[in-house]
Amino acid sequence: MLSTTARPWIEATLPVVLEHGEAITRHFYQRMLGQHPELKNLFNLSNQSQGEQAQALARAVYAYAAHMDQPQLIAPVLERIAHKHVSLGITPAQYTIVGRHLLASIGEVLGAAITVDIASAWDEVYWLMASELIAREARLYQERHWAVGGAWPELEVCDLHASSEDTLSLTLRAPDGRPLPDFIPGQYLSVALPLPELGLSQIRQYSLSNRPGEGVWRITVKRVRGEASKEGEPAGRPDGLVSTRLHEQIRVGDCLRVGLTAGDFQLRPGLQPVVMISAGVGITPMVSMLQHIAHSQPERPLCFAYAATSPAHYPLREEVESTLARLPHMRYQLWLEQGSQRCPGAVPGRMALDGPHDLGPWPADADFYLCGPLAFMQAQRRTLLSQGIERSRIHYEVFGPDLFGDLP
Ligand code: FAD
């Protein structure tokens, strides 16, 4: 708990820290990575160049400080961060480095406004949050029988195939043939790829797209293509660093360095109805959930709503539709921006859950799972909330730094 000495300082400076939060965390990344270039392997350089990582960290620290007295609000935020850290293999020692640079950055950005008392109050907040995270992460490592700081295994790519025009599915197995540990449908893993031309490696997360119990892990990766600069814009967007290499360079028999499976986006146990709502490559965790339900709980009621730009951009379509067809209590609706006339039953255009569709009224007591582009998820969640769905029943996964939550 925050000390009574620190509390008034935090309350007084929260607005100013929020206002300058992004500037502080931008400064922090430059400062820390300048002094610890080895950490560049751990942080997503593309997110940083666009400022997204800074926003995510700033929001997390601010949210923690602002809602420390409401653990029910802050717990899910910490849980999500802890899972991400475990997938990255973060160690307690790294919190010391981050803390030192973050607190120095607050002082350097806000200047003379930061007195010794204010600095020590923020130091206290940081370490309260860090201690909670370190404890949660220790539990997650322990559940996975993982020695903190241990080397990631190299897994062999045993199958590789295009699963749509712009996605590739890679199946990974242990080189010694032992089954890989199980995971919970909805979870992801981290892949680390060396980038020799940059003299570092980069880690990206990919949701598992197969079901647990198969002894192998499958991921489905969309190729992120760059864009030339448009008129009036200063710069274009480069091709995705990791996805491009996975598409262009990896072959069956190659090995990939892979972290632990993690993620708080998890199919809830039990037999209550499930509504899966996804778009684009956001379908990947849904395929894992769907396969698990078809294998272990075929009687479980399920609604599957999916939106793609065109039939050619629907990853794992044959597998999804043939699996859905086997389920007795299933409802399915596809939205297509282009080519809907070639797919009987598809609604043309973007997904609109308040428009016409074949999903019927939402089943009572259903859990809702969302995954797709940020704007897509925000729009669907707004509709669900306006239809009276309880906030706590809507679960989501963000394929990037978590800028989605209005929580807290
Ligand atoms: P990056 O190099 O990270 O680039 C990302 C974007 O940033 C690109 O559009 C690029 O053009 C732009 N960019 C980079 N540098 C700049 C710059 N200087 N200026 C302007 N723009 C820039 N992806 C999947 O395909 N399948 C999945 O199942 C999946 N699951 C995920 C699960 C989770 C929990 C998370 C967090 C992410 C998931 N992702 C998934 C996304 C994945 O982790 C990667 O973010 C994605 O593959 C892009 O990585 P990249 O290295 O190819 O692109």
Coordinates of C-alpha atoms and ligand atoms in Angstrom, one line a residue:
M1 CA 0.0 0.0 0.0
L2 CA 1.1 3.5 -0.8
S3 CA 2.5 5.3 2.3
T4 CA 0.7 8.3 3.7
T5 CA 3.7 10.4 3.0
A6 CA 3.7 9.6 -0.7
R7 CA 0.0 9.7 -1.3
P8 CA -0.6 13.5 -1.4
W9 CA 2.4 13.9 -3.7
I10 CA 1.0 11.3 -6.1
E11 CA -2.4 12.8 -6.1
A12 CA -1.0 16.3 -6.7
T13 CA 1.2 15.3 -9.6
L14 CA -1.0 12.7 -11.4
P15 CA -2.5 15.2 -13.8
V16 CA 0.9 16.6 -14.9
V17 CA 2.4 13.1 -15.2
L18 CA -0.6 12.1 -17.3
E19 CA -0.2 15.1 -19.5
H20 CA 3.5 14.5 -20.1
G21 CA 3.2 10.7 -19.9
E22 CA 4.1 10.0 -23.5
A23 CA 7.0 12.5 -23.5
I24 CA 8.3 10.9 -20.4
T25 CA 8.2 7.3 -21.7
R26 CA 9.6 8.4 -25.1
H27 CA 12.5 9.9 -23.3
F28 CA 12.7 6.9 -21.1
Y29 CA 13.1 4.5 -24.0
Q30 CA 15.9 6.6 -25.6
R31 CA 17.7 6.9 -22.3
M32 CA 17.5 3.3 -21.3
L33 CA 18.2 1.8 -24.7
G34 CA 21.1 4.2 -25.2
Q35 CA 22.7 2.8 -22.0
H36 CA 21.5 -0.7 -22.4
P37 CA 21.6 -1.5 -26.1
E38 CA 21.3 -5.2 -25.3
L39 CA 17.6 -4.5 -24.3
K40 CA 16.8 -3.5 -27.9
N41 CA 16.5 -7.3 -28.5
L42 CA 13.6 -7.3 -26.0
F43 CA 11.7 -4.2 -27.0
N44 CA 9.7 -3.9 -30.2
L45 CA 11.6 -1.3 -32.2
S46 CA 8.8 -0.7 -34.7
N47 CA 6.2 0.1 -32.0
Q48 CA 8.7 2.5 -30.5
S49 CA 9.3 4.3 -33.7
Q50 CA 5.6 5.0 -33.9
G51 CA 5.3 5.9 -30.2
E52 CA 2.9 3.1 -29.4
Q53 CA 5.0 1.4 -26.8
A54 CA 5.5 4.7 -25.0
Q55 CA 1.8 5.3 -24.9
A56 CA 1.2 1.8 -23.6
L57 CA 3.8 2.0 -20.8
A58 CA 2.7 5.6 -19.8
R59 CA -0.9 4.4 -19.6
A60 CA 0.0 1.4 -17.5
V61 CA 2.0 3.4 -14.9
Y62 CA -0.6 6.1 -14.8
A63 CA -3.5 3.7 -14.5
Y64 CA -1.7 1.9 -11.7
A65 CA -1.1 5.2 -9.8
A66 CA -4.7 6.5 -10.4
H67 CA -6.4 3.2 -9.4
M68 CA -4.2 1.7 -6.7
D69 CA -7.1 1.7 -4.3
Q70 CA -9.3 -0.3 -6.7
P71 CA -7.6 -3.6 -7.1
Q72 CA -10.5 -5.1 -9.0
L73 CA -9.9 -2.5 -11.8
I74 CA -6.1 -2.8 -11.8
A75 CA -5.8 -6.6 -11.4
P76 CA -6.8 -7.4 -15.0
V77 CA -4.4 -4.8 -16.4
L78 CA -1.5 -6.3 -14.3
E79 CA -2.5 -9.8 -15.3
R80 CA -2.2 -8.8 -19.0
I81 CA 1.2 -7.2 -18.6
A82 CA 2.5 -10.1 -16.5
H83 CA 1.5 -12.6 -19.3
K84 CA 3.3 -10.4 -21.9
H85 CA 6.4 -10.3 -19.7
V86 CA 6.4 -14.0 -19.2
S87 CA 6.1 -14.5 -23.0
L88 CA 9.2 -12.2 -23.3
G89 CA 11.1 -13.9 -20.5
I90 CA 11.4 -10.7 -18.4
T91 CA 13.5 -11.1 -15.3
P92 CA 13.2 -9.3 -11.9
A93 CA 16.6 -7.7 -12.5
Q94 CA 15.2 -5.9 -15.5
Y95 CA 12.7 -4.1 -13.3
T96 CA 15.6 -2.4 -11.6
I97 CA 17.0 -1.0 -14.9
V98 CA 13.5 0.1 -16.1
G99 CA 12.7 1.7 -12.7
R100 CA 16.0 3.7 -12.7
H101 CA 15.5 5.1 -16.2
L102 CA 11.8 5.7 -15.8
L103 CA 12.2 7.7 -12.6
A104 CA 15.2 9.6 -14.0
S105 CA 13.1 10.4 -17.1
I106 CA 10.2 11.8 -15.0
G107 CA 12.8 14.2 -13.4
E108 CA 14.4 15.1 -16.7
V109 CA 11.2 15.8 -18.6
L110 CA 9.4 17.7 -15.8
G111 CA 12.5 19.4 -14.6
A112 CA 12.5 21.6 -11.4
A113 CA 8.8 20.7 -10.8
I114 CA 10.0 17.3 -9.5
T115 CA 11.2 17.8 -6.0
V116 CA 12.9 15.0 -3.9
D117 CA 9.6 14.2 -2.2
I118 CA 7.8 13.9 -5.5
A119 CA 10.5 11.7 -7.0
S120 CA 10.5 9.4 -4.0
A121 CA 6.7 9.1 -4.1
W122 CA 6.8 8.0 -7.7
D123 CA 9.7 5.6 -6.9
E124 CA 7.3 4.1 -4.3
V125 CA 4.5 3.7 -6.9
Y126 CA 6.8 2.1 -9.4
W127 CA 8.1 -0.4 -7.0
L128 CA 4.6 -1.3 -5.7
M129 CA 3.6 -2.0 -9.3
A130 CA 6.9 -3.8 -10.1
S131 CA 6.6 -6.0 -6.9
E132 CA 3.1 -7.1 -7.9
L133 CA 4.2 -7.8 -11.4
I134 CA 7.3 -9.7 -10.3
A135 CA 5.1 -11.9 -8.0
R136 CA 2.6 -12.6 -10.7
E137 CA 5.3 -13.4 -13.2
A138 CA 7.0 -15.7 -10.7
R139 CA 3.8 -17.7 -10.4
L140 CA 3.4 -17.9 -14.2
Y141 CA 7.0 -19.1 -14.6
Q142 CA 6.5 -21.6 -11.9
E143 CA 3.3 -23.0 -13.5
R144 CA 5.4 -23.5 -16.6
H145 CA 8.3 -25.1 -14.7
W146 CA 10.5 -22.4 -16.2
A147 CA 13.8 -21.3 -14.7
V148 CA 13.7 -17.5 -14.9
G149 CA 16.4 -16.2 -17.3
G150 CA 16.7 -19.6 -19.0
A151 CA 17.4 -19.9 -22.8
W152 CA 14.5 -20.2 -25.1
P153 CA 14.2 -23.5 -26.9
E154 CA 14.7 -23.9 -30.6
L155 CA 11.7 -25.5 -32.2
E156 CA 11.6 -27.1 -35.6
V157 CA 9.2 -26.0 -38.3
C158 CA 7.6 -29.2 -39.3
D159 CA 4.8 -27.9 -41.5
L160 CA 4.4 -24.7 -43.5
H161 CA 1.6 -23.7 -45.8
A162 CA -0.2 -20.6 -47.1
S163 CA -3.5 -20.3 -45.2
S164 CA -4.8 -17.4 -47.3
E165 CA -3.4 -14.9 -49.8
D166 CA -1.4 -13.1 -47.2
T167 CA -1.0 -15.5 -44.3
L168 CA 1.3 -18.4 -43.6
S169 CA 0.8 -21.2 -41.0
L170 CA 3.8 -22.6 -39.4
T171 CA 3.7 -25.7 -37.2
L172 CA 6.4 -26.1 -34.6
R173 CA 7.6 -29.2 -32.8
A174 CA 10.4 -30.1 -30.4
P175 CA 13.4 -31.4 -32.3
D176 CA 13.6 -34.5 -30.0
G177 CA 10.0 -35.3 -30.8
R178 CA 8.7 -34.8 -27.3
P179 CA 5.2 -33.3 -27.2
L180 CA 5.2 -29.5 -26.5
P181 CA 3.4 -28.4 -23.4
D182 CA -0.3 -27.6 -23.5
F183 CA -1.7 -24.1 -23.5
I184 CA -5.1 -22.5 -23.1
P185 CA -7.0 -21.7 -26.4
G186 CA -6.6 -18.0 -27.0
Q187 CA -3.0 -17.8 -25.8
Y188 CA 0.1 -16.8 -27.8
L189 CA 3.8 -17.4 -27.9
S190 CA 6.8 -15.2 -28.7
V191 CA 9.1 -15.8 -31.6
A192 CA 12.6 -14.3 -31.6
L193 CA 14.2 -13.7 -35.0
P194 CA 17.8 -12.6 -35.5
L195 CA 18.1 -9.6 -37.8
P196 CA 21.8 -9.7 -38.7
E197 CA 21.7 -6.5 -40.8
L198 CA 20.5 -4.6 -37.7
G199 CA 22.9 -6.5 -35.3
L200 CA 20.0 -7.5 -33.0
S201 CA 17.0 -9.7 -32.8
Q202 CA 13.4 -8.9 -32.5
I203 CA 10.5 -10.6 -30.7
R204 CA 6.9 -10.8 -31.9
Q205 CA 3.9 -12.5 -30.4
Y206 CA 1.7 -14.9 -32.4
S207 CA -1.5 -16.5 -31.2
L208 CA -1.6 -20.2 -31.3
S209 CA -4.0 -21.3 -34.1
N210 CA -4.2 -25.0 -33.3
R211 CA -5.8 -26.7 -30.3
P212 CA -4.0 -27.8 -27.2
G213 CA -3.3 -31.5 -26.8
E214 CA -1.7 -32.0 -30.2
G215 CA 1.9 -31.8 -28.9
V216 CA 2.8 -29.2 -31.6
W217 CA 2.2 -25.4 -31.7
R218 CA 0.9 -23.8 -34.9
I219 CA 1.0 -20.0 -35.6
T220 CA -0.6 -18.2 -38.5
V221 CA 1.3 -15.1 -39.6
K222 CA 0.0 -12.3 -41.8
R223 CA 2.7 -10.7 -44.0
V224 CA 2.8 -7.0 -43.1
R225 CA 3.6 -5.1 -46.2
G226 CA 5.0 -1.6 -46.2
E227 CA 3.5 1.4 -48.0
A228 CA 5.2 4.0 -50.1
S229 CA 4.9 7.5 -48.6
K230 CA 1.8 9.3 -49.8
E231 CA 1.7 12.9 -50.9
G232 CA 1.8 15.2 -47.9
E233 CA 3.0 12.5 -45.6
P234 CA 6.6 12.7 -44.4
A235 CA 7.5 9.0 -44.7
G236 CA 6.0 5.7 -45.8
R237 CA 5.8 2.5 -43.8
P238 CA 8.5 -0.2 -44.1
D239 CA 7.7 -3.9 -44.5
G240 CA 7.2 -5.7 -41.2
L241 CA 10.5 -6.8 -39.9
V242 CA 9.6 -10.2 -38.5
S243 CA 6.5 -11.3 -40.6
T244 CA 8.3 -10.6 -43.9
R245 CA 11.2 -12.8 -42.9
L246 CA 9.0 -15.6 -41.7
H247 CA 7.2 -15.5 -45.0
E248 CA 10.3 -15.2 -47.2
Q249 CA 13.1 -17.0 -45.4
I250 CA 11.7 -19.8 -43.2
R251 CA 11.5 -23.4 -44.6
V252 CA 10.4 -26.7 -43.3
G253 CA 13.2 -28.1 -41.1
D254 CA 14.4 -24.7 -40.0
C255 CA 14.4 -23.9 -36.3
L256 CA 12.9 -20.9 -34.6
R257 CA 13.6 -19.6 -31.1
V258 CA 10.4 -19.5 -29.2
G259 CA 9.4 -18.3 -25.7
L260 CA 6.7 -19.6 -23.4
T261 CA 3.0 -19.7 -24.2
A262 CA 1.1 -17.0 -22.3
G263 CA -1.8 -14.6 -22.5
D264 CA -4.8 -13.7 -20.4
F265 CA -7.1 -14.0 -23.4
Q266 CA -8.3 -17.5 -22.6
L267 CA -11.4 -19.5 -23.5
R268 CA -13.2 -19.8 -20.2
P269 CA -13.7 -23.4 -19.0
G270 CA -17.2 -24.8 -18.7
L271 CA -20.0 -25.2 -21.1
Q272 CA -21.6 -21.8 -21.2
P273 CA -22.2 -20.4 -24.7
V274 CA -19.3 -18.7 -26.6
V275 CA -19.5 -15.8 -29.1
M276 CA -16.4 -15.3 -31.2
I277 CA -16.1 -12.1 -33.1
S278 CA -13.0 -11.5 -35.3
A279 CA -11.7 -9.8 -38.4
G280 CA -8.6 -10.3 -40.6
V281 CA -5.8 -12.2 -39.0
G282 CA -7.6 -11.7 -35.6
I283 CA -9.2 -15.1 -36.4
T284 CA -6.1 -17.0 -35.2
P285 CA -7.0 -17.3 -31.5
M286 CA -10.6 -18.1 -32.4
V287 CA -9.4 -21.0 -34.6
S288 CA -7.7 -22.5 -31.5
M289 CA -10.8 -22.0 -29.4
L290 CA -13.0 -23.4 -32.2
Q291 CA -10.8 -26.5 -32.6
H292 CA -10.7 -27.1 -28.9
I293 CA -14.5 -26.9 -28.6
A294 CA -15.0 -29.2 -31.6
H295 CA -12.6 -31.7 -30.1
S296 CA -13.6 -31.6 -26.4
Q297 CA -17.0 -29.8 -26.1
P298 CA -18.9 -30.3 -29.3
E299 CA -22.2 -29.7 -27.6
R300 CA -21.2 -26.2 -26.4
P301 CA -23.3 -23.5 -28.1
L302 CA -21.2 -21.2 -30.3
C303 CA -21.7 -18.2 -32.5
F304 CA -18.9 -17.4 -34.9
A305 CA -18.8 -13.9 -36.5
Y306 CA -16.0 -13.2 -38.9
A307 CA -15.2 -10.3 -41.3
A308 CA -12.6 -10.3 -44.1
T309 CA -11.8 -7.9 -46.9
S310 CA -12.3 -10.7 -49.5
P311 CA -12.6 -14.5 -49.6
A312 CA -8.9 -14.7 -50.5
H313 CA -8.0 -12.9 -47.3
Y314 CA -9.8 -15.4 -45.0
P315 CA -7.1 -17.4 -43.2
L316 CA -7.8 -21.1 -42.6
R317 CA -11.2 -20.8 -44.2
E318 CA -11.7 -24.4 -45.2
E319 CA -10.6 -25.6 -41.8
V320 CA -12.9 -23.2 -40.0
E321 CA -16.0 -23.8 -42.1
S322 CA -15.6 -27.6 -42.1
T323 CA -15.1 -27.6 -38.3
L324 CA -18.1 -25.3 -37.8
A325 CA -20.3 -27.5 -39.9
R326 CA -19.7 -30.4 -37.5
L327 CA -21.0 -28.6 -34.5
P328 CA -24.7 -29.2 -33.7
H329 CA -25.3 -25.9 -31.8
M330 CA -23.4 -23.5 -34.0
R331 CA -24.4 -20.2 -35.7
Y332 CA -22.1 -18.6 -38.3
Q333 CA -22.0 -15.3 -40.1
L334 CA -19.4 -14.0 -42.6
W335 CA -19.0 -10.4 -43.7
L336 CA -17.0 -9.6 -46.8
E337 CA -16.0 -6.2 -48.1
Q338 CA -15.4 -7.6 -51.6
G339 CA -16.5 -10.8 -53.3
S340 CA -19.6 -11.6 -51.1
Q341 CA -21.6 -12.6 -54.2
R342 CA -19.3 -15.6 -54.5
C343 CA -20.0 -16.8 -51.0
P344 CA -23.6 -17.7 -50.3
G345 CA -24.8 -16.4 -47.0
A346 CA -22.1 -13.7 -46.6
V347 CA -23.2 -10.2 -45.8
P348 CA -21.5 -7.6 -48.0
G349 CA -19.5 -4.8 -46.3
R350 CA -18.0 -4.4 -42.9
M351 CA -19.3 -6.3 -39.9
A352 CA -22.3 -4.6 -38.2
L353 CA -23.7 -6.6 -35.3
D354 CA -26.7 -4.3 -35.1
G355 CA -27.5 -4.9 -38.8
P356 CA -28.9 -8.0 -40.5
H357 CA -27.1 -11.3 -39.8
D358 CA -27.8 -15.0 -39.2
L359 CA -26.5 -15.2 -35.6
G360 CA -29.9 -14.7 -34.0
P361 CA -30.2 -13.1 -30.5
W362 CA -27.2 -13.6 -28.3
P363 CA -27.4 -16.7 -26.2
A364 CA -28.0 -15.9 -22.5
D365 CA -24.9 -16.1 -20.3
A366 CA -22.5 -16.1 -23.3
D367 CA -18.9 -15.0 -23.1
F368 CA -17.8 -12.8 -26.0
Y369 CA -14.3 -13.0 -27.5
L370 CA -13.1 -10.2 -29.7
C371 CA -9.9 -10.0 -31.9
G372 CA -9.1 -7.9 -34.9
P373 CA -7.9 -4.4 -35.7
L374 CA -8.3 -1.9 -32.9
A375 CA -11.1 0.2 -34.5
F376 CA -13.0 -3.0 -35.4
M377 CA -12.9 -4.2 -31.8
Q378 CA -13.9 -0.8 -30.4
A379 CA -16.9 -0.7 -32.8
Q380 CA -18.1 -4.2 -32.0
R381 CA -17.7 -3.7 -28.3
R382 CA -19.7 -0.5 -28.4
T383 CA -22.5 -2.4 -30.2
L384 CA -22.4 -5.2 -27.7
L385 CA -22.5 -2.8 -24.7
S386 CA -25.4 -0.9 -26.3
Q387 CA -27.2 -4.3 -26.6
G388 CA -26.9 -4.7 -22.9
I389 CA -24.0 -7.2 -22.8
E390 CA -22.1 -6.9 -19.5
R391 CA -18.6 -5.4 -19.8
S392 CA -17.1 -8.3 -17.8
R393 CA -18.3 -10.8 -20.4
I394 CA -16.4 -9.1 -23.3
H395 CA -12.9 -10.4 -23.6
Y396 CA -10.4 -9.2 -26.2
E397 CA -6.9 -9.6 -27.6
V398 CA -4.9 -6.7 -29.1
F399 CA -2.3 -7.6 -31.7
G400 CA 0.0 -4.8 -30.6
P401 CA 0.7 -2.6 -27.5
D402 CA -2.6 -2.5 -25.5
L403 CA -4.1 0.8 -26.4
F404 CA -7.6 -0.6 -26.5
G405 CA -8.7 -0.6 -22.9
D406 CA -10.9 2.1 -21.5
L407 CA -10.0 0.2 -18.4
P408 CA -9.5 1.7 -16.0
Ligands
FAD1 P1 6.9 -4.5 -37.5 O1 8.3 -4.3 -38.0 O2 6.7 -4.7 -36.1 O3 6.0 -3.3 -38.1 C1 4.7 -3.1 -37.7 C2 4.1 -1.9 -38.4 O4 4.8 -0.8 -38.0 C3 4.2 -2.1 -39.9 O5 3.0 -1.6 -40.5 C4 5.3 -1.1 -40.3 O6 5.2 -0.6 -41.6 C5 5.2 -0.1 -39.2 N1 6.4 0.7 -38.9 C6 7.6 0.1 -38.5 N2 8.6 1.1 -38.4 C7 7.9 2.2 -38.8 C8 8.4 3.6 -38.9 N3 9.6 3.9 -38.6 N4 7.5 4.5 -39.3 C9 6.2 4.2 -39.6 N5 5.7 2.9 -39.6 C10 6.6 2.0 -39.1 N6 0.1 -11.3 -36.0 C11 -0.3 -12.3 -36.9 O7 0.0 -12.2 -38.1 N7 -0.9 -13.4 -36.4 C12 -1.2 -13.6 -35.1 O8 -1.8 -14.6 -34.7 C13 -0.8 -12.6 -34.2 N8 -1.0 -12.7 -32.9 C14 -0.6 -11.7 -32.0 C15 -0.9 -11.9 -30.6 C16 -0.5 -10.9 -29.8 C17 -0.8 -11.0 -28.3 C18 0.2 -9.8 -30.2 C19 0.6 -8.7 -29.3 C20 0.5 -9.6 -31.6 C21 0.0 -10.6 -32.5 N9 0.3 -10.5 -33.8 C22 -0.1 -11.5 -34.7 C23 1.1 -9.3 -34.4 C24 2.6 -9.7 -34.5 O9 3.1 -9.8 -33.2 C25 3.4 -8.6 -35.2 O10 3.1 -7.4 -34.6 C26 3.1 -8.5 -36.6 O11 3.5 -9.8 -37.2 C27 4.0 -7.4 -37.3 O12 5.3 -7.6 -36.9 P2 6.5 -7.3 -38.0 O13 7.8 -7.4 -37.3 O14 6.3 -8.0 -39.3 O15 6.2 -5.8 -38.3

